[in-house]
GROMACS .gro file of C-alpha atoms in nm:
model
  479
    1MET     CA    1  -0.006   0.006   0.019
    2LYS     CA    2   0.150   0.339  -0.119
    3THR     CA    3   0.099   0.615   0.114
    4ASN     CA    4   0.173   0.981   0.192
    5THR     CA    5   0.509   1.044   0.397
    6GLY     CA    6   0.409   1.395   0.466
    7ARG     CA    7   0.629   1.690   0.441
    8GLY     CA    8   0.758   1.756   0.744
    9PHE     CA    9   0.954   1.427   0.705
   10LEU     CA   10   1.052   1.539   0.337
   11LYS     CA   11   1.207   1.855   0.502
   12THR     CA   12   1.376   1.668   0.752
   13THR     CA   13   1.542   1.441   0.488
   14ALA     CA   14   1.660   1.733   0.252
   15TRP     CA   15   1.815   1.902   0.560
   16ALA     CA   16   1.979   1.562   0.667
   17LEU     CA   17   2.128   1.547   0.302
   18GLY     CA   18   2.294   1.852   0.316
   19LEU     CA   19   2.421   1.794   0.620
   20ALA     CA   20   2.553   1.457   0.543
   21THR     CA   21   2.722   1.586   0.208
   22ALA     CA   22   2.901   1.888   0.430
   23VAL     CA   23   3.018   1.568   0.687
   24SER     CA   24   3.150   1.380   0.380
   25PHE     CA   25   3.395   1.688   0.260
   26SER     CA   26   3.508   1.765   0.593
   27PHE     CA   27   3.778   1.536   0.656
   28GLY     CA   28   3.905   1.739   0.326
   29GLY     CA   29   3.865   2.096   0.499
   30THR     CA   30   4.074   2.307   0.644
   31ARG     CA   31   4.065   2.362   1.075
   32ALA     CA   32   4.259   2.581   1.276
   33THR     CA   33   4.557   2.476   1.518
   34ALA     CA   34   4.453   2.107   1.418
   35ASP     CA   35   4.686   1.804   1.362
   36THR     CA   36   4.839   1.740   1.032
   37LEU     CA   37   4.978   1.428   0.872
   38ALA     CA   38   5.371   1.601   0.929
   39ASP     CA   39   5.234   1.625   1.307
   40ALA     CA   40   5.196   1.252   1.299
   41LEU     CA   41   5.485   1.151   1.126
   42ILE     CA   42   5.678   1.347   1.318
   43GLY     CA   43   5.542   1.178   1.635
   44ALA     CA   44   5.611   0.834   1.518
   45TYR     CA   45   5.960   0.915   1.409
   46THR     CA   46   6.047   1.080   1.748
   47HIS     CA   47   5.833   0.864   1.969
   48SER     CA   48   5.884   0.493   1.806
   49GLY     CA   49   6.026   0.258   2.077
   50LEU     CA   50   6.064   0.022   1.795
   51LEU     CA   51   6.310   0.291   1.585
   52GLN     CA   52   6.474   0.296   1.960
   53GLN     CA   53   6.512  -0.054   1.969
   54ASN     CA   54   6.655  -0.128   1.618
   55ARG     CA   55   6.929   0.198   1.659
   56ALA     CA   56   7.052   0.000   1.935
   57LEU     CA   57   7.106  -0.319   1.745
   58LEU     CA   58   7.281  -0.143   1.495
   59ARG     CA   59   7.477   0.031   1.762
   60ALA     CA   60   7.534  -0.345   1.884
   61ALA     CA   61   7.680  -0.450   1.534
   62ASP     CA   62   7.888  -0.141   1.501
   63GLU     CA   63   8.108  -0.289   1.781
   64ASP     CA   64   8.113  -0.600   1.648
   65VAL     CA   65   8.424  -0.429   1.366
   66PRO     CA   66   8.626  -0.337   1.670
   67ILE     CA   67   8.596  -0.639   1.858
   68ALA     CA   68   8.700  -0.814   1.476
   69LEU     CA   69   9.004  -0.550   1.411
   70ALA     CA   70   9.146  -0.654   1.797
   71ALA     CA   71   9.241  -0.985   1.649
   72LEU     CA   72   9.469  -0.774   1.411
   73ARG     CA   73   9.619  -0.589   1.699
   74PRO     CA   74   9.885  -0.637   1.955
   75ILE     CA   75   9.728  -0.809   2.303
   76ILE     CA   76   9.917  -0.761   2.596
   77ASN     CA   77   9.833  -0.887   2.901
   78TRP     CA   78   9.992  -0.831   3.272
   79SER     CA   79   9.988  -1.081   3.554
   80SER     CA   80  10.114  -1.076   3.918
   81ASP     CA   81  10.128  -1.339   4.174
   82LEU     CA   82  10.234  -1.345   4.541
   83SER     CA   83  10.300  -1.688   4.674
   84GLN     CA   84  10.430  -1.849   5.049
   85VAL     CA   85  10.676  -2.111   5.062
   86PHE     CA   86  10.661  -2.254   5.409
   87GLY     CA   87  10.867  -2.606   5.548
   88ASP     CA   88  11.180  -2.761   5.639
   89THR     CA   89  11.443  -2.905   5.466
   90THR     CA   90  11.737  -3.175   5.613
   91SER     CA   91  12.034  -3.246   5.371
   92SER     CA   92  12.355  -3.478   5.402
   93SER     CA   93  12.569  -3.156   5.282
   94THR     CA   94  12.468  -2.964   5.613
   95GLY     CA   95  12.543  -3.254   5.809
   96GLY     CA   96  12.177  -3.346   5.850
   97LEU     CA   97  12.090  -3.068   6.004
   98THR     CA   98  11.714  -2.931   5.979
   99ARG     CA   99  11.695  -2.557   5.775
  100SER     CA  100  11.364  -2.384   5.720
  101ILE     CA  101  11.276  -2.301   5.402
  102ASP     CA  102  11.016  -2.038   5.461
  103THR     CA  103  11.007  -1.758   5.164
  104THR     CA  104  10.758  -1.536   5.027
  105THR     CA  105  10.786  -1.415   4.655
  106ILE     CA  106  10.616  -1.136   4.464
  107SER     CA  107  10.660  -1.148   4.051
  108LEU     CA  108  10.531  -0.948   3.814
  109ASP     CA  109  10.458  -1.084   3.476
  110LEU     CA  110  10.403  -0.867   3.090
  111THR     CA  111  10.342  -1.095   2.810
  112ALA     CA  112  10.231  -0.953   2.458
  113SER     CA  113  10.135  -1.118   2.123
  114TRP     CA  114  10.091  -1.036   1.814
  115GLN     CA  115   9.931  -1.203   1.489
  116LEU     CA  116  10.153  -1.107   1.203
  117TYR     CA  117  10.039  -1.278   0.917
  118ASP     CA  118   9.747  -1.525   0.849
  119PHE     CA  119   9.668  -1.501   0.475
  120GLY     CA  120   9.391  -1.229   0.531
  121ALA     CA  121   9.134  -1.470   0.728
  122ASP     CA  122   9.076  -1.200   0.974
  123ALA     CA  123   9.093  -0.918   0.794
  124ALA     CA  124   8.818  -1.090   0.565
  125ARG     CA  125   8.608  -1.134   0.875
  126VAL     CA  126   8.663  -0.760   0.944
  127GLU     CA  127   8.538  -0.662   0.597
  128ALA     CA  128   8.247  -0.925   0.652
  129LEU     CA  129   8.151  -0.745   1.010
  130LYS     CA  130   8.186  -0.381   0.794
  131GLU     CA  131   7.922  -0.533   0.546
  132THR     CA  132   7.676  -0.658   0.839
  133VAL     CA  133   7.677  -0.283   0.978
  134LEU     CA  134   7.586  -0.149   0.645
  135ALA     CA  135   7.318  -0.459   0.596
  136THR     CA  136   7.180  -0.362   0.935
  137ARG     CA  137   7.170   0.029   0.838
  138ALA     CA  138   6.935  -0.068   0.586
  139SER     CA  139   6.739  -0.288   0.806
  140LEU     CA  140   6.670   0.027   1.050
  141LEU     CA  141   6.593   0.222   0.741
  142ASN     CA  142   6.319  -0.069   0.660
  143VAL     CA  143   6.184  -0.033   0.991
  144GLU     CA  144   6.153   0.353   0.918
  145GLN     CA  145   5.925   0.297   0.647
  146ALA     CA  146   5.691   0.077   0.798
  147LEU     CA  147   5.668   0.307   1.089
  148LEU     CA  148   5.596   0.643   0.852
  149LEU     CA  149   5.350   0.429   0.647
  150ARG     CA  150   5.162   0.302   0.978
  151ALA     CA  151   5.157   0.649   1.110
  152ALA     CA  152   5.009   0.785   0.778
  153SER     CA  153   4.758   0.497   0.792
  154ALA     CA  154   4.659   0.586   1.123
  155PHE     CA  155   4.581   0.938   1.071
  156PHE     CA  156   4.369   0.907   0.776
  157ASN     CA  157   4.178   0.577   0.927
  158VAL     CA  158   4.114   0.806   1.231
  159GLY     CA  159   3.978   1.073   0.941
  160ARG     CA  160   3.756   0.801   0.832
  161GLN     CA  161   3.649   0.688   1.157
  162GLU     CA  162   3.536   1.055   1.293
  163ASN     CA  163   3.320   1.103   0.933
  164PHE     CA  164   3.174   0.811   0.958
  165VAL     CA  165   3.051   0.859   1.324
  166ALA     CA  166   2.931   1.168   1.211
  167LEU     CA  167   2.723   1.059   0.921
  168SER     CA  168   2.615   0.804   1.161
  169GLN     CA  169   2.467   1.052   1.412
  170ASN     CA  170   2.334   1.235   1.139
  171ASN     CA  171   2.155   0.958   1.022
  172LEU     CA  172   1.989   0.848   1.353
  173ARG     CA  173   1.906   1.200   1.431
  174LEU     CA  174   1.678   1.200   1.084
  175LEU     CA  175   1.542   0.873   1.147
  176GLN     CA  176   1.453   0.977   1.542
  177GLN     CA  177   1.286   1.287   1.373
  178GLU     CA  178   1.105   1.060   1.089
  179LEU     CA  179   0.980   0.828   1.390
  180ARG     CA  180   0.814   1.124   1.560
  181ALA     CA  181   0.658   1.224   1.245
  182ALA     CA  182   0.539   0.865   1.168
  183ASN     CA  183   0.368   0.843   1.520
  184ASP     CA  184   0.242   1.172   1.482
  185ARG     CA  185   0.042   1.123   1.125
  186PHE     CA  186  -0.047   0.732   1.252
  187GLU     CA  187  -0.256   0.951   1.503
  188VAL     CA  188  -0.457   1.095   1.262
  189GLY     CA  189  -0.468   0.805   1.029
  190GLU     CA  190  -0.252   0.929   0.773
  191VAL     CA  191  -0.006   0.648   0.767
  192THR     CA  192  -0.031   0.271   0.893
  193ARG     CA  193   0.143   0.094   1.210
  194THR     CA  194   0.348  -0.035   0.935
  195ASP     CA  195   0.514   0.281   0.840
  196VAL     CA  196   0.572   0.327   1.226
  197SER     CA  197   0.739   0.009   1.258
  198LEU     CA  198   0.950   0.069   0.930
  199ALA     CA  199   1.057   0.405   1.098
  200GLU     CA  200   1.125   0.244   1.441
  201ALA     CA  201   1.345  -0.040   1.258
  202ALA     CA  202   1.534   0.217   1.050
  203VAL     CA  203   1.645   0.406   1.398
  204ALA     CA  204   1.705   0.103   1.613
  205GLN     CA  205   1.972   0.009   1.263
  206ALA     CA  206   2.113   0.339   1.290
  207ARG     CA  207   2.188   0.291   1.684
  208SER     CA  208   2.359  -0.005   1.562
  209ASN     CA  209   2.534   0.164   1.282
  210LEU     CA  210   2.632   0.452   1.537
  211ALA     CA  211   2.759   0.206   1.831
  212ASP     CA  212   3.015   0.003   1.555
  213ALA     CA  213   3.105   0.355   1.428
  214GLU     CA  214   3.181   0.482   1.768
  215ARG     CA  215   3.357   0.163   1.865
  216ASN     CA  216   3.598   0.200   1.512
  217LEU     CA  217   3.686   0.580   1.601
  218ILE     CA  218   3.807   0.461   1.956
  219GLN     CA  219   4.028   0.187   1.795
  220ALA     CA  220   4.184   0.384   1.521
  221GLN     CA  221   4.253   0.664   1.782
  222ALA     CA  222   4.425   0.390   1.968
  223GLU     CA  223   4.604   0.277   1.722
  224TYR     CA  224   4.710   0.651   1.649
  225ALA     CA  225   4.821   0.698   1.987
  226ASN     CA  226   5.032   0.376   1.979
  227VAL     CA  227   5.212   0.470   1.667
  228VAL     CA  228   5.261   0.841   1.728
  229GLY     CA  229   5.285   0.872   2.128
  230ARG     CA  230   4.988   1.059   2.207
  231GLN     CA  231   4.621   1.092   2.153
  232PRO     CA  232   4.461   1.291   1.798
  233GLY     CA  233   4.330   1.588   1.850
  234ARG     CA  234   4.137   1.789   1.577
  235LEU     CA  235   4.238   1.671   1.217
  236ALA     CA  236   4.351   1.895   0.967
  237GLY     CA  237   4.235   1.881   0.632
  238LEU     CA  238   4.354   1.642   0.391
  239PRO     CA  239   4.709   1.702   0.259
  240ALA     CA  240   4.810   1.719  -0.141
  241LEU     CA  241   4.835   1.390  -0.233
  242PRO     CA  242   5.242   1.288  -0.281
  243ARG     CA  243   5.414   1.242  -0.600
  244THR     CA  244   5.450   0.885  -0.671
  245GLU     CA  245   5.568   0.679  -0.981
  246THR     CA  246   5.204   0.486  -1.110
  247ARG     CA  247   5.410   0.325  -1.421
  248ILE     CA  248   5.470  -0.060  -1.288
  249GLU     CA  249   5.817  -0.136  -1.447
  250ALA     CA  250   5.985   0.231  -1.370
  251ALA     CA  251   5.859   0.187  -0.989
  252GLN     CA  252   6.016  -0.155  -0.988
  253ALA     CA  253   6.317  -0.006  -1.090
  254VAL     CA  254   6.330   0.201  -0.852
  255ALA     CA  255   6.246  -0.031  -0.564
  256VAL     CA  256   6.545  -0.291  -0.708
  257ARG     CA  257   6.757  -0.016  -0.682
  258SER     CA  258   6.642   0.170  -0.343
  259HIS     CA  259   6.451  -0.049  -0.124
  260PRO     CA  260   6.649  -0.125   0.225
  261GLU     CA  261   6.545  -0.487   0.189
  262MET     CA  262   6.685  -0.492  -0.146
  263GLU     CA  263   7.036  -0.320  -0.008
  264THR     CA  264   7.000  -0.576   0.318
  265ALA     CA  265   6.981  -0.851   0.099
  266ARG     CA  266   7.297  -0.764  -0.096
  267ARG     CA  267   7.472  -0.685   0.206
  268GLN     CA  268   7.427  -1.029   0.320
  269VAL     CA  269   7.561  -1.178   0.005
  270SER     CA  270   7.881  -1.009   0.051
  271VAL     CA  271   7.929  -1.099   0.412
  272ASN     CA  272   7.886  -1.450   0.340
  273GLU     CA  273   8.128  -1.425   0.038
  274LEU     CA  274   8.393  -1.308   0.276
  275LEU     CA  275   8.321  -1.556   0.549
  276VAL     CA  276   8.377  -1.824   0.232
  277ASN     CA  277   8.710  -1.663   0.193
  278ALA     CA  278   8.831  -1.679   0.542
  279ALA     CA  279   8.719  -2.038   0.624
  280SER     CA  280   8.909  -2.123   0.340
  281LYS     CA  281   9.208  -1.955   0.466
  282ASP     CA  282   9.175  -2.064   0.819
  283MET     CA  283   9.354  -2.426   0.664
  284LEU     CA  284   9.689  -2.195   0.622
  285PRO     CA  285   9.968  -2.123   0.886
  286VAL     CA  286   9.918  -1.838   1.091
  287VAL     CA  287  10.253  -1.600   1.182
  288SER     CA  288  10.264  -1.467   1.493
  289LEU     CA  289  10.495  -1.248   1.751
  290SER     CA  290  10.508  -1.320   2.119
  291GLY     CA  291  10.721  -1.182   2.414
  292SER     CA  292  10.705  -1.194   2.781
  293LEU     CA  293  10.834  -0.956   3.055
  294SER     CA  294  10.932  -1.151   3.415
  295ILE     CA  295  11.023  -0.983   3.725
  296GLU     CA  296  11.063  -1.213   4.040
  297GLU     CA  297  11.185  -1.070   4.393
  298GLU     CA  298  11.185  -1.292   4.729
  299ILE     CA  299  11.071  -1.047   4.990
  300GLY     CA  300  11.296  -1.015   5.278
  301GLY     CA  301  11.553  -1.197   5.119
  302GLU     CA  302  11.858  -1.152   4.783
  303ASP     CA  303  11.725  -1.352   4.556
  304SER     CA  304  11.563  -1.209   4.228
  305THR     CA  305  11.494  -1.239   3.908
  306GLU     CA  306  11.475  -1.092   3.553
  307GLN     CA  307  11.369  -1.241   3.220
  308GLY     CA  308  11.291  -1.159   2.872
  309VAL     CA  309  11.172  -1.395   2.569
  310ILE     CA  310  11.074  -1.293   2.247
  311GLY     CA  311  10.964  -1.530   1.979
  312LEU     CA  312  10.829  -1.613   1.602
  313ASN     CA  313  10.585  -1.869   1.613
  314VAL     CA  314  10.414  -2.037   1.332
  315THR     CA  315  10.132  -2.224   1.375
  316GLY     CA  316   9.868  -2.433   1.142
  317PRO     CA  317   9.667  -2.696   1.150
  318ILE     CA  318   9.705  -3.071   1.074
  319TYR     CA  319   9.396  -3.271   1.148
  320GLN     CA  320   9.105  -3.154   1.325
  321GLY     CA  321   8.890  -3.408   1.271
  322GLY     CA  322   8.708  -3.250   0.957
  323ARG     CA  323   8.606  -2.949   1.151
  324LEU     CA  324   8.761  -2.681   0.916
  325THR     CA  325   8.627  -2.835   0.580
  326ALA     CA  326   8.268  -2.842   0.737
  327LEU     CA  327   8.334  -2.513   0.810
  328GLU     CA  328   8.402  -2.403   0.483
  329ARG     CA  329   8.184  -2.603   0.302
  330GLN     CA  330   7.907  -2.445   0.568
  331ALA     CA  331   8.005  -2.113   0.477
  332ILE     CA  332   7.968  -2.190   0.112
  333ALA     CA  333   7.610  -2.340   0.182
  334ASN     CA  334   7.535  -1.991   0.386
  335ARG     CA  335   7.676  -1.779   0.113
  336ASP     CA  336   7.427  -1.991  -0.138
  337ALA     CA  337   7.154  -1.886   0.093
  338ALA     CA  338   7.203  -1.562   0.064
  339ARG     CA  339   7.210  -1.548  -0.285
  340GLY     CA  340   6.873  -1.747  -0.311
  341ASN     CA  341   6.764  -1.494  -0.037
  342LEU     CA  342   6.853  -1.204  -0.298
  343HIS     CA  343   6.648  -1.369  -0.559
  344ASN     CA  344   6.363  -1.396  -0.372
  345VAL     CA  345   6.388  -1.016  -0.185
  346ARG     CA  346   6.395  -0.891  -0.555
  347HIS     CA  347   6.067  -1.083  -0.659
  348ASP     CA  348   5.882  -0.975  -0.337
  349VAL     CA  349   5.998  -0.621  -0.368
  350GLN     CA  350   5.880  -0.622  -0.708
  351GLN     CA  351   5.551  -0.778  -0.634
  352ASP     CA  352   5.506  -0.516  -0.329
  353VAL     CA  353   5.524  -0.242  -0.635
  354VAL     CA  354   5.254  -0.418  -0.829
  355ASP     CA  355   5.017  -0.477  -0.523
  356ALA     CA  356   5.078  -0.119  -0.404
  357ILE     CA  357   5.041   0.064  -0.719
  358SER     CA  358   4.694  -0.156  -0.788
  359ASP     CA  359   4.557  -0.084  -0.480
  360TYR     CA  360   4.641   0.290  -0.566
  361ASN     CA  361   4.456   0.284  -0.894
  362ALA     CA  362   4.196   0.096  -0.761
  363ALA     CA  363   4.127   0.338  -0.487
  364ARG     CA  364   4.116   0.629  -0.735
  365ALA     CA  365   3.904   0.497  -0.956
  366SER     CA  366   3.679   0.377  -0.672
  367LEU     CA  367   3.655   0.759  -0.561
  368ALA     CA  368   3.584   0.869  -0.922
  369ALA     CA  369   3.301   0.601  -0.902
  370SER     CA  370   3.171   0.702  -0.558
  371GLU     CA  371   3.140   1.065  -0.666
  372ARG     CA  372   2.900   0.929  -0.991
  373GLN     CA  373   2.734   0.703  -0.726
  374ILE     CA  374   2.665   1.040  -0.491
  375ARG     CA  375   2.512   1.239  -0.781
  376ALA     CA  376   2.290   0.933  -0.912
  377ALA     CA  377   2.179   0.851  -0.582
  378ARG     CA  378   2.087   1.232  -0.477
  379VAL     CA  379   1.903   1.259  -0.808
  380ALA     CA  380   1.730   0.956  -0.729
  381PHE     CA  381   1.670   1.040  -0.394
  382GLN     CA  382   1.486   1.354  -0.470
  383GLY     CA  383   1.275   1.181  -0.764
  384VAL     CA  384   1.167   0.950  -0.471
  385ARG     CA  385   1.097   1.191  -0.255
  386GLU     CA  386   0.876   1.407  -0.529
  387GLU     CA  387   0.701   1.060  -0.597
  388ALA     CA  388   0.630   0.993  -0.225
  389THR     CA  389   0.457   1.359  -0.184
  390LEU     CA  390   0.204   1.233  -0.493
  391GLY     CA  391   0.183   0.903  -0.283
  392ALA     CA  392   0.378   0.700  -0.563
  393ARG     CA  393   0.607   0.593  -0.313
  394THR     CA  394   0.607   0.473   0.031
  395THR     CA  395   0.799   0.556   0.338
  396LEU     CA  396   1.007   0.250   0.279
  397ASP     CA  397   1.115   0.379  -0.060
  398VAL     CA  398   1.225   0.703   0.091
  399LEU     CA  399   1.421   0.525   0.343
  400ASP     CA  400   1.612   0.299   0.107
  401ALA     CA  401   1.690   0.605  -0.102
  402GLU     CA  402   1.834   0.790   0.167
  403GLN     CA  403   2.034   0.478   0.280
  404ASP     CA  404   2.158   0.471  -0.065
  405LEU     CA  405   2.255   0.838  -0.066
  406LEU     CA  406   2.424   0.771   0.259
  407ASP     CA  407   2.625   0.464   0.142
  408ALA     CA  408   2.764   0.668  -0.146
  409GLU     CA  409   2.872   0.934   0.095
  410SER     CA  410   3.055   0.653   0.309
  411ASN     CA  411   3.167   0.508   0.026
  412ARG     CA  412   3.329   0.831  -0.073
  413ILE     CA  413   3.500   0.872   0.244
  414SER     CA  414   3.649   0.557   0.229
  415ALA     CA  415   3.788   0.568  -0.095
  416GLN     CA  416   3.978   0.915  -0.019
  417ALA     CA  417   4.165   0.788   0.254
  418ASP     CA  418   4.208   0.487   0.078
  419GLN     CA  419   4.377   0.680  -0.182
  420TYR     CA  420   4.602   0.845   0.032
  421ILE     CA  421   4.730   0.494   0.250
  422ALA     CA  422   4.780   0.354  -0.119
  423ALA     CA  423   4.989   0.660  -0.233
  424TYR     CA  424   5.225   0.637   0.081
  425ALA     CA  425   5.228   0.287   0.017
  426VAL     CA  426   5.356   0.308  -0.291
  427LEU     CA  427   5.662   0.526  -0.168
  428GLU     CA  428   5.713   0.246   0.102
  429ALA     CA  429   5.716  -0.021  -0.196
  430MET     CA  430   5.992   0.180  -0.377
  431GLY     CA  431   6.212   0.286  -0.061
  432LEU     CA  432   6.123   0.618  -0.077
  433LEU     CA  433   5.884   0.687   0.259
  434THR     CA  434   6.182   0.813   0.470
  435ALA     CA  435   6.186   1.098   0.696
  436GLN     CA  436   6.515   1.229   0.495
  437ARG     CA  437   6.273   1.192   0.161
  438LEU     CA  438   5.960   1.320   0.345
  439LYS     CA  439   6.190   1.619   0.418
  440LEU     CA  440   6.029   1.578   0.787
  441PRO     CA  441   6.129   1.858   1.017
  442VAL     CA  442   6.306   1.632   1.264
  443GLN     CA  443   6.669   1.555   1.405
  444LEU     CA  444   6.735   1.296   1.158
  445TYR     CA  445   6.938   0.986   1.306
  446ASP     CA  446   7.274   0.928   1.155
  447PRO     CA  447   7.319   0.586   1.168
  448ALA     CA  448   7.724   0.638   1.058
  449ALA     CA  449   7.789   0.891   1.388
  450TYR     CA  450   7.819   0.628   1.635
  451TYR     CA  451   8.005   0.364   1.417
  452ASN     CA  452   8.275   0.665   1.341
  453LEU     CA  453   8.339   0.704   1.702
  454VAL     CA  454   8.402   0.314   1.781
  455LYS     CA  455   8.530   0.158   1.470
  456ASP     CA  456   8.913   0.229   1.540
  457GLY     CA  457   8.830   0.066   1.934
  458PRO     CA  458   8.898   0.337   2.118
  459VAL     CA  459   9.042   0.296   2.512
  460LYS     CA  460   8.786   0.437   2.796
  461ARG     CA  461   9.030   0.689   2.907
  462SER     CA  462   9.130   0.855   2.572
  463ARG     CA  463   8.955   1.138   2.442
  464GLN     CA  464   8.722   0.956   2.179
  465GLY     CA  465   8.688   0.739   2.477
  466GLN     CA  466   8.499   0.989   2.681
  467GLN     CA  467   8.329   1.179   2.399
  468LEU     CA  468   8.172   0.816   2.350
  469ASP     CA  469   8.050   0.784   2.711
  470ARG     CA  470   7.895   1.119   2.687
  471VAL     CA  471   7.713   0.996   2.344
  472LEU     CA  472   7.599   0.680   2.510
  473ARG     CA  473   7.456   0.861   2.850
  474ALA     CA  474   7.273   1.063   2.579
  475LEU     CA  475   7.152   0.718   2.408
  476GLN     CA  476   7.018   0.615   2.736
  477VAL     CA  477   6.642   0.536   2.682
  478ASP     CA  478   6.399   0.582   2.963
  479ASP     CA  479   6.100   0.328   3.025
   0.00000   0.00000   0.00000
């Protein structure tokens, strides 16, 4: 049965239509003193414990280089000994008399060793560790990329959910007014109980949708606070879309050349090639120089000894149960595994580019389609509303048309957020989503600064060692 929906309902719906349109665009508007995307990215870069963790792991890798270099330098140690000998001795030379042999002796020993030549085995290990440092730097950069993409996604998702909440609240207000109007019209016999029940069902559904939207907003805000380090304030308007490559082949070429995962994999291949070289030379002789100086003196006596020794040592393996050859084969297998990993990483990076650009193009197409959907849904809604005034449409028809328009507005909000997230995902897939390339106004972490301080193995009491202590204190992280 077709019933007249009444002009009060039509005015309410027209008001809601205008507000829904305004809400859907508020994510793209400008608000004074609001949080911008740059604020979110800066907060993530300066707040992240994950970045701090991986920077510390990089510093630990830096220290492996001076530790390995120590094997190529002279090693000097000292030792001191204080000993007490007590007892008696009887000798025929003294006519069988018993004599005390109680003595107290103190000694000081200095020992030095210096590996002169090992055919470059340890030098290869040092170079391998330098390559490991570079691989760890690339891993840190990859963590930074993932963090900034997560922060950007959190920013746009908060905006998305805020608009969904606003749309849901607006829809609920509209349907509550329609329910009141339906009850009034039912009292005068203008509509049936069916129209009232339809309005009641629509209100109940709108409350459920609002509850879902509010839950999603709370979760989006929690994600934002987790990544950025604080709760989001009012969000500013959408920034300009970042400039990014949309041609798959060109983007893949950049990714293979620049992505941190590719750099890590390449460095790991170099590491393992150097370790194969070192393992093959472990079967060759090692030439080293050694020396010692010892002083021993009897306390309270006249005996003392001073002695120095210097020697040239040549050592080499003869048989170690197959251990050295097994280590060499193991190093070769690890090198082959690293080469296979580089192959896999290259293909994964190229696929990630395809996925990211496909998502970006799909989001752009979805946004354009949602614009057309909104125009069509608005025309349809206006037509259904006019027909309802003539009794040619029911309350359900009007509610359905209005829901279609709200769905179209929601689709536009999602497509707009998805487009921005996908654009930054393309940058991340190409290896270009870093604080430096984005020109974020932050104090950039210099991964080489700490390495330059420790690479020569400064002693603690040197000027460089004291500078290093100050750096370490400044890097201390409070829980």
